[in-house]
Amino acid sequence: MVDESMRAALRALPKAELHLHIEGTLEPELALELAERNGVMLPWTSLDELKRQYAFENLQSFLDLYYQLMAVLKTADDFRDLMLAYLKRAAADGVRHAEIFFDPQVHLGNGLDLDTVMDGLLEGLRLGRERYGIGGGLILCIVRDLPVESARHVLELAAPRAADLIGIGLDSAEVGYPPSLFADVFVRARELGLHCVAPAGEEGPAAYVTEALDLLHAERIDHGVHAADDPAVTRRLAEEHIPLTCCPLSNRRLQVVHDLRDLPLRKLIEAGVTVTVNSDDPAYFGGYIGANYEALAEIGFTYDELKALAADSIRASFLPEADKRALLG
Ligand SMILES: [Zn+2]
């Protein structure tokens, strides 16, 4: 068991969060508050009833709830409040820098415009820096099971605000939506000066990791645990210094593994791959980044090992080198 002093020590480690969907931080309390503020009718009236929905059974019931609750986000103030609630928790867990995904296609589908979403999130980031001393930026996330045309469209809408973004990423269902579908979207993103990241090898095979590197020029792989199934892919990640953004509690909640001990994190680390610890959709998956570090401590990772992973998360960020040195110092 992780005792209180270990818990505090892990939370005190300066770290970066590199795989976090802001919509996945919507706690039931805030969801109900925003529903009331905006006059959005939800099928659940009480907090207890809504909390029970968060005990979903499988990926589909998670996604159903996730998309349904996003409808409570209507105004820039809502996005600001969502961002601030996350940054407050992250700062308490020792996060000093966060590179945060958001899903513009879903919000556009709910009738919002891109500026409303981005202005609110950026205002939240500005206030978070001021109040909690935590820095960060936004990664535009493409929903891979929506038509590719919609991805192209949202990227063109975002193009005039490329300077407000760190990068482009992908999310939602992996199997059946290989990285190759989005090759031209990522070419355009690179033209706009965006960093490229992509999930691969979460539920999909190691071959998707290769595709994400070859066709999307991904600079980081989100999840990527199945890279460990193929020694050549593992070696390539190590040699090309491509970090993985792993999310242990998410993997367990979505049954990528039944037991955290089955995650090949040590195998990847020993092969020279940079592994980072992140929380993915923490309101839904059982804990923020501190809880993910603790979960690894519970399966035997030592403080020194976790300290090294925290330092690697800062190195794996897109911060300028001087900022990385300052945080590591
Ligand atoms: Zn994710």
mmCIF file of N, CA and C in Angstrom, residues 15 201 203 248 259 299:
data_model
loop_
_atom_site.group_PDB
_atom_site.id
_atom_site.type_symbol
_atom_site.label_atom_id
_atom_site.label_comp_id
_atom_site.label_asym_id
_atom_site.label_seq_id
_atom_site.Cartn_x
_atom_site.Cartn_y
_atom_site.Cartn_z
ATOM 1 N N LYS A 15 5.935 17.716 -12.677
ATOM 2 C CA LYS A 15 5.650 16.828 -13.808
ATOM 3 C C LYS A 15 4.866 17.565 -14.883
ATOM 4 N N GLY A 201 -1.751 1.791 -30.928
ATOM 5 C CA GLY A 201 -1.371 0.682 -30.068
ATOM 6 C C GLY A 201 -2.002 0.758 -28.690
ATOM 7 N N GLU A 203 -5.837 -0.096 -28.292
ATOM 8 C CA GLU A 203 -6.538 -1.340 -28.598
ATOM 9 C C GLU A 203 -6.068 -1.878 -29.956
ATOM 10 N N PRO A 248 -2.288 4.603 -17.207
ATOM 11 C CA PRO A 248 -2.572 3.309 -16.570
ATOM 12 C C PRO A 248 -4.028 3.123 -16.134
ATOM 13 N N ASP A 259 -5.224 -6.121 -15.297
ATOM 14 C CA ASP A 259 -4.429 -5.819 -14.120
ATOM 15 C C ASP A 259 -3.289 -4.902 -14.574
ATOM 16 N N ILE A 299 1.914 -1.081 -7.675
ATOM 17 C CA ILE A 299 2.355 -2.335 -8.309
ATOM 18 C C ILE A 299 3.876 -2.461 -8.294
#
